[in-house]
Coordinates of C-alpha atoms in Angstrom, one line a residue:
M247 CA 7.0 -6.4 51.4
S248 CA 7.5 -6.0 55.2
D249 CA 11.2 -5.1 55.5
A250 CA 11.8 -1.4 56.3
I251 CA 13.5 0.4 54.1
V252 CA 16.7 2.0 55.2
H253 CA 17.7 5.4 54.8
G254 CA 20.7 7.5 55.4
G255 CA 20.4 10.2 58.5
N256 CA 19.6 7.3 60.7
L257 CA 22.2 8.7 62.9
H258 CA 20.8 7.9 66.2
E259 CA 21.1 4.2 65.0
A260 CA 24.6 4.6 64.4
A261 CA 25.4 6.2 67.5
R262 CA 23.7 3.2 69.4
R263 CA 25.3 0.4 67.4
H264 CA 28.5 1.9 67.7
G265 CA 28.6 3.3 71.4
I266 CA 29.6 7.1 70.0
P267 CA 27.9 9.9 71.2
Y268 CA 25.3 11.5 68.8
E269 CA 26.8 14.5 69.0
D270 CA 30.5 13.3 67.9
W271 CA 29.5 12.0 64.6
L272 CA 30.3 13.5 61.4
D273 CA 27.1 12.4 59.2
L274 CA 27.8 12.3 55.4
S275 CA 25.1 9.5 54.9
T276 CA 22.8 11.7 53.0
G277 CA 23.3 13.7 50.2
I278 CA 21.8 16.9 51.5
N279 CA 23.3 20.2 51.1
P280 CA 25.4 20.8 54.1
H281 CA 25.2 24.6 53.6
G282 CA 21.4 24.6 53.7
Y283 CA 19.2 27.7 52.5
P284 CA 19.6 30.4 55.7
V285 CA 15.4 30.8 55.9
P286 CA 14.2 34.4 56.7
P287 CA 12.2 34.7 60.1
V288 CA 8.7 32.8 59.6
P289 CA 6.0 35.2 59.8
A290 CA 3.7 34.7 63.0
D291 CA 0.4 34.1 60.7
A292 CA 2.4 30.9 58.8
W293 CA 2.0 29.4 62.6
R294 CA -1.7 30.3 63.3
R295 CA -3.6 30.2 59.9
L296 CA -4.1 26.9 57.8
P297 CA -1.9 27.2 54.5
D298 CA -3.6 29.0 51.7
E299 CA -3.8 27.6 48.2
G300 CA -3.9 30.9 47.1
D301 CA -0.8 32.0 48.5
G302 CA 1.3 31.7 44.8
Y303 CA 3.3 28.8 46.3
A304 CA 2.6 26.3 43.5
A305 CA 3.0 29.3 41.2
C306 CA 6.6 30.1 42.6
A307 CA 7.6 26.6 42.4
A308 CA 6.4 26.4 38.2
R309 CA 8.8 29.1 37.9
Y310 CA 11.8 27.8 39.7
Y311 CA 11.4 24.4 38.0
G312 CA 10.4 25.7 34.7
A313 CA 6.9 23.9 34.8
P314 CA 4.1 25.0 32.1
D315 CA 2.2 26.6 34.8
A316 CA 0.6 26.1 38.1
P317 CA -1.7 23.9 37.4
H318 CA 0.7 21.2 36.1
V319 CA 2.2 21.7 39.8
L320 CA 1.1 19.7 43.2
P321 CA 3.0 20.7 46.3
V322 CA 3.2 17.6 48.5
A323 CA 4.9 17.3 51.9
G324 CA 8.1 15.5 50.7
S325 CA 7.9 13.3 47.7
Q326 CA 7.8 10.3 50.0
A327 CA 3.9 10.9 50.0
A328 CA 3.2 11.1 46.3
I329 CA 5.5 7.9 45.7
R330 CA 3.0 5.7 47.5
A331 CA 0.0 7.5 46.6
L332 CA 0.7 7.4 43.0
P333 CA 1.1 3.6 41.9
A334 CA -2.6 3.0 42.7
L335 CA -3.8 5.9 40.2
L336 CA -2.1 4.2 37.5
P337 CA -3.4 1.1 35.1
Q338 CA -1.8 -2.2 36.7
G339 CA 0.9 -3.2 34.8
A340 CA 4.8 -4.1 34.7
V341 CA 7.2 -1.1 36.0
G342 CA 10.8 -1.0 35.3
I343 CA 12.8 0.6 38.4
A344 CA 16.7 0.3 38.1
P345 CA 18.2 -2.6 40.5
L346 CA 20.1 0.0 42.6
T347 CA 18.2 3.5 43.0
Y348 CA 16.1 4.8 45.5
G349 CA 14.6 2.0 47.4
E350 CA 10.8 3.2 47.9
Y351 CA 9.6 2.8 44.4
A352 CA 9.8 -1.0 44.1
P353 CA 7.7 -1.8 47.3
A354 CA 5.1 1.3 46.3
F355 CA 4.3 -0.1 43.1
E356 CA 4.4 -3.9 44.4
R357 CA 1.8 -2.9 47.2
A358 CA -0.7 -1.6 44.5
G359 CA -0.2 -4.4 42.5
H360 CA 2.2 -3.9 40.0
R361 CA 4.9 -6.2 38.9
V362 CA 8.4 -4.9 39.1
M363 CA 10.7 -5.5 36.5
P364 CA 14.5 -4.5 36.1
L365 CA 15.1 -1.2 34.2
D366 CA 18.0 -1.1 32.0
V367 CA 18.9 2.5 31.9
A368 CA 21.5 2.1 29.0
A369 CA 18.8 0.9 26.8
A370 CA 17.8 3.0 23.8
T371 CA 14.5 1.4 24.0
L372 CA 12.3 -0.3 26.6
P373 CA 10.9 -3.9 26.4
D374 CA 7.5 -4.2 25.0
A375 CA 6.1 -5.8 28.1
M376 CA 7.0 -2.8 30.1
T377 CA 4.0 -0.5 31.1
H378 CA 5.7 2.1 33.2
A379 CA 8.9 3.3 34.2
V380 CA 10.6 5.0 37.3
V381 CA 14.0 6.9 36.6
V382 CA 15.7 8.4 39.0
N383 CA 17.8 11.3 37.2
P384 CA 20.8 11.7 38.2
N385 CA 20.4 8.5 40.2
N386 CA 20.4 7.8 43.6
P387 CA 23.4 6.3 44.8
T388 CA 25.1 5.7 41.6
A389 CA 25.2 9.2 40.1
Q390 CA 24.1 8.0 36.6
H391 CA 22.5 10.3 34.1
V392 CA 20.0 9.2 31.5
N393 CA 19.9 12.4 28.9
A394 CA 16.9 14.1 28.3
A395 CA 16.7 12.8 24.3
T396 CA 16.6 9.2 25.8
L397 CA 14.3 10.2 28.2
H398 CA 11.6 11.5 25.8
R399 CA 12.3 8.3 23.8
W400 CA 10.8 6.1 26.6
H401 CA 8.2 8.7 27.2
A402 CA 6.7 8.4 23.7
Q403 CA 6.9 4.4 23.9
L404 CA 5.6 4.0 27.1
S405 CA 2.7 6.9 26.8
A406 CA 1.7 5.1 23.4
R407 CA 1.0 1.8 25.5
G408 CA -1.1 4.0 28.0
G409 CA 1.9 3.9 30.7
T410 CA 3.6 6.5 32.5
L411 CA 7.3 7.4 32.9
I412 CA 8.2 8.8 36.4
V413 CA 11.5 10.7 36.7
D414 CA 12.6 11.8 40.0
E415 CA 14.8 14.8 39.9
A416 CA 15.2 14.8 43.5
F417 CA 18.8 15.7 42.9
A418 CA 18.8 17.4 39.7
D419 CA 18.9 21.6 41.1
T420 CA 22.5 21.7 40.4
M421 CA 21.6 21.0 36.5
P422 CA 18.6 22.4 36.1
S423 CA 18.9 22.4 32.2
A424 CA 18.4 18.9 31.9
S425 CA 15.1 18.6 34.0
L426 CA 11.8 17.6 32.0
A427 CA 9.9 19.8 34.3
G428 CA 9.3 21.9 31.2
A429 CA 7.6 18.9 29.2
T430 CA 5.0 18.0 32.1
D431 CA 2.1 19.5 29.7
R432 CA 2.5 15.8 28.3
A433 CA 0.3 13.1 29.1
G434 CA 2.2 10.2 30.6
L435 CA 5.1 11.7 32.1
V436 CA 5.3 12.6 35.7
V437 CA 8.4 14.4 37.5
F438 CA 9.0 14.5 41.3
R439 CA 11.1 17.1 42.6
S440 CA 12.5 18.3 46.2
P441 CA 13.7 21.3 47.6
G442 CA 15.0 19.2 50.5
K443 CA 18.4 18.1 48.8
F444 CA 20.0 21.3 46.7
F445 CA 18.5 23.7 49.4
G446 CA 19.3 21.4 52.6
L447 CA 15.7 21.9 53.5
A448 CA 14.9 18.2 54.1
G449 CA 13.2 18.6 57.4
V450 CA 10.7 21.2 56.1
R451 CA 9.1 17.9 54.2
A452 CA 8.3 20.1 51.1
G453 CA 8.2 18.3 47.5
F454 CA 6.5 18.6 44.1
V455 CA 4.9 16.7 41.6
L456 CA 4.9 18.0 38.2
A457 CA 2.3 16.5 35.5
V458 CA -0.9 17.4 33.5
P459 CA -3.9 18.6 35.8
A460 CA -5.9 15.1 35.0
L461 CA -3.6 13.0 36.7
L462 CA -3.1 15.6 39.4
A463 CA -6.2 16.1 40.6
P464 CA -6.7 12.3 41.6
L465 CA -3.4 12.3 43.5
R466 CA -4.4 15.5 45.5
E467 CA -7.7 13.9 46.2
A468 CA -5.8 11.2 47.4
L469 CA -3.4 13.0 49.6
G470 CA -5.8 15.3 51.0
A471 CA -6.0 18.8 52.2
W472 CA -3.2 21.0 53.7
T473 CA -0.5 18.6 53.0
V474 CA 2.5 21.5 53.2
S475 CA 2.5 23.7 56.3
G476 CA 2.6 27.6 56.1
P477 CA 6.2 27.8 57.6
A478 CA 7.3 24.9 55.1
R479 CA 5.6 27.0 52.2
H480 CA 7.4 30.3 53.8
A481 CA 11.2 28.6 53.3
V482 CA 10.5 27.1 50.3
T483 CA 9.2 30.3 48.6
A484 CA 12.4 32.5 49.7
A485 CA 14.6 29.9 48.8
F486 CA 12.8 29.3 45.1
N487 CA 13.5 33.4 44.7
D488 CA 16.9 34.2 46.0
I489 CA 18.5 33.4 42.5
E490 CA 21.8 34.7 43.5
W491 CA 22.1 32.2 46.3
Q492 CA 21.2 29.5 43.9
R493 CA 23.8 30.5 41.6
A494 CA 26.5 30.7 44.5
M495 CA 25.7 27.5 45.7
R496 CA 26.0 25.7 42.7
A497 CA 29.3 26.9 41.9
R498 CA 30.5 26.3 45.5
L499 CA 28.9 22.7 45.0
D500 CA 30.8 22.2 41.9
K501 CA 34.2 22.9 43.9
D502 CA 33.2 20.9 47.1
S503 CA 32.2 17.9 44.9
A504 CA 35.5 18.0 43.1
R505 CA 37.3 18.1 46.3
L506 CA 35.3 14.9 47.7
A507 CA 36.7 13.4 44.8
A508 CA 39.9 14.3 44.8
L509 CA 40.0 12.7 48.0
L510 CA 38.5 9.4 47.4
D511 CA 40.9 9.4 44.3
A512 CA 44.0 9.8 46.4
H513 CA 43.3 6.5 48.0
R514 CA 42.4 4.8 44.6
L515 CA 38.7 4.3 45.4
P516 CA 36.7 4.0 42.2
L517 CA 33.4 6.8 42.2
T518 CA 31.1 8.2 40.1
R519 CA 29.5 11.8 41.4
T520 CA 26.8 14.4 41.7
P521 CA 27.6 17.8 43.2
L522 CA 26.1 16.8 46.3
F523 CA 27.4 13.0 46.6
A524 CA 29.7 10.6 45.5
W525 CA 29.5 6.9 44.9
T526 CA 32.3 4.2 45.4
P527 CA 31.5 0.4 44.4
D528 CA 34.3 -1.2 45.6
A529 CA 34.4 -4.9 47.2
R530 CA 36.0 -3.5 50.5
A531 CA 33.0 -1.3 50.8
A532 CA 31.5 -3.0 54.0
A533 CA 35.2 -3.0 55.7
L534 CA 35.4 1.1 54.7
H535 CA 32.1 1.9 56.2
R536 CA 32.5 0.1 59.4
A537 CA 36.0 1.5 59.8
L538 CA 34.9 4.8 59.2
A539 CA 32.1 4.2 61.7
Q540 CA 34.3 3.1 64.4
R541 CA 35.9 6.8 63.8
G542 CA 32.5 8.4 64.3
I543 CA 32.1 9.1 60.5
W544 CA 28.8 7.9 59.2
T545 CA 28.3 6.8 55.8
R546 CA 25.5 5.2 53.9
F547 CA 26.3 1.6 52.6
F548 CA 25.1 -0.8 50.0
P549 CA 25.3 -4.5 49.7
A550 CA 25.0 -4.9 46.2
P551 CA 27.1 -4.0 44.6
A552 CA 29.0 -3.5 47.7
S553 CA 29.2 0.4 47.8
V554 CA 29.6 3.4 49.7
R555 CA 27.8 6.8 49.6
F556 CA 29.5 9.6 50.8
G557 CA 27.7 13.4 51.6
L558 CA 30.0 16.5 51.5
P559 CA 31.5 17.9 54.6
A560 CA 30.4 21.2 55.6
T561 CA 33.7 22.8 57.5
D562 CA 37.2 22.7 56.7
A563 CA 37.3 20.8 60.3
Q564 CA 35.2 18.4 59.0
W565 CA 37.0 18.0 55.8
S566 CA 40.3 17.5 58.0
R567 CA 38.2 15.0 59.7
L568 CA 37.5 13.1 56.5
E569 CA 40.6 13.0 55.0
Q570 CA 42.2 11.6 58.5
G571 CA 39.5 9.0 58.6
L572 CA 39.7 7.9 55.4
K573 CA 43.6 7.7 55.6
D574 CA 43.5 5.5 58.9
S575 CA 40.3 3.5 57.6
M576 CA 41.9 2.4 54.4
H577 CA 45.4 1.6 56.4
A578 CA 43.3 -0.6 58.3
I579 CA 41.1 -2.5 56.2
D580 CA 44.6 -2.8 53.6
T581 CA 45.8 -5.1 56.4
T582 CA 42.9 -7.0 56.5
P583 CA 42.3 -10.1 54.7
L584 CA 39.5 -9.8 51.7
S585 CA 37.8 -12.7 53.4
T586 CA 36.7 -10.4 56.1
F587 CA 35.3 -8.0 53.7
H588 CA 31.4 -8.2 54.7
D589 CA 29.2 -6.1 56.7
R590 CA 28.6 -7.6 60.1

């Protein structure tokens, strides 16, 4: 596939497209926590020395995620690297992927020779033709959640066929009890985790693959040595060990998410949400995305189905700006003929 995958956070593109200076934007186009973890000063050795695999980083992640132990955890430079490398290590077959989910999975599997087929996340059982399945849980962008019992049932079906269930839990830190991390001692189950979303540390490019050591070994070889830098390891370790910050942040995000939902509901916009973002499927989505952009508010637009994803504002001033921007944008599109509601 030659078309580049579009992601949120592309603020420089928004600034060029709409003629608004970069620094004047309110960026709500990602689901990254705007109240990022306050990383303590980085020790000088973290800059000078090569990353040391004996520093306890994997063990720290195993404790935080509830994985069986350190050998079941592979640190990676963001889950993106593993998403690209893993499909080539799995037996070729048909992989089930939801029609609207994180966009990197389908092309990664297709490049490795797999056939992509639609995954019905409401199904009790998986089709016999399906060898592997990818579930982003909760889903990005629809916020849909598949319960653990269903995932365990799907894993049993796939593993009996020699297949693999991949569960991407990038947004699962706000509901740790729903994670499958503790079951990754079972063959045929892979869990991706990312500290970038909940901890607001997307810039350090750190992630983890949780699976049986027999699968992690070839993945480690494919990705090479020193995939996670010393400063990134320092930042993530500090964040994982700060239990009080995590507890307070989960409570704060719950309140902020409810506030965002109330704001969207006030304009009668349908929505589903996680504590980190809200998703609004609506025929006017393209017009809403465009109207907000004209006011310097950047959101993520999805064409099929037409929908907009909103991240969380960080400050009272940003909340006020979003409230006013929504009011003005909805007024503008409510006076626009429905036939014009297409992204240009």
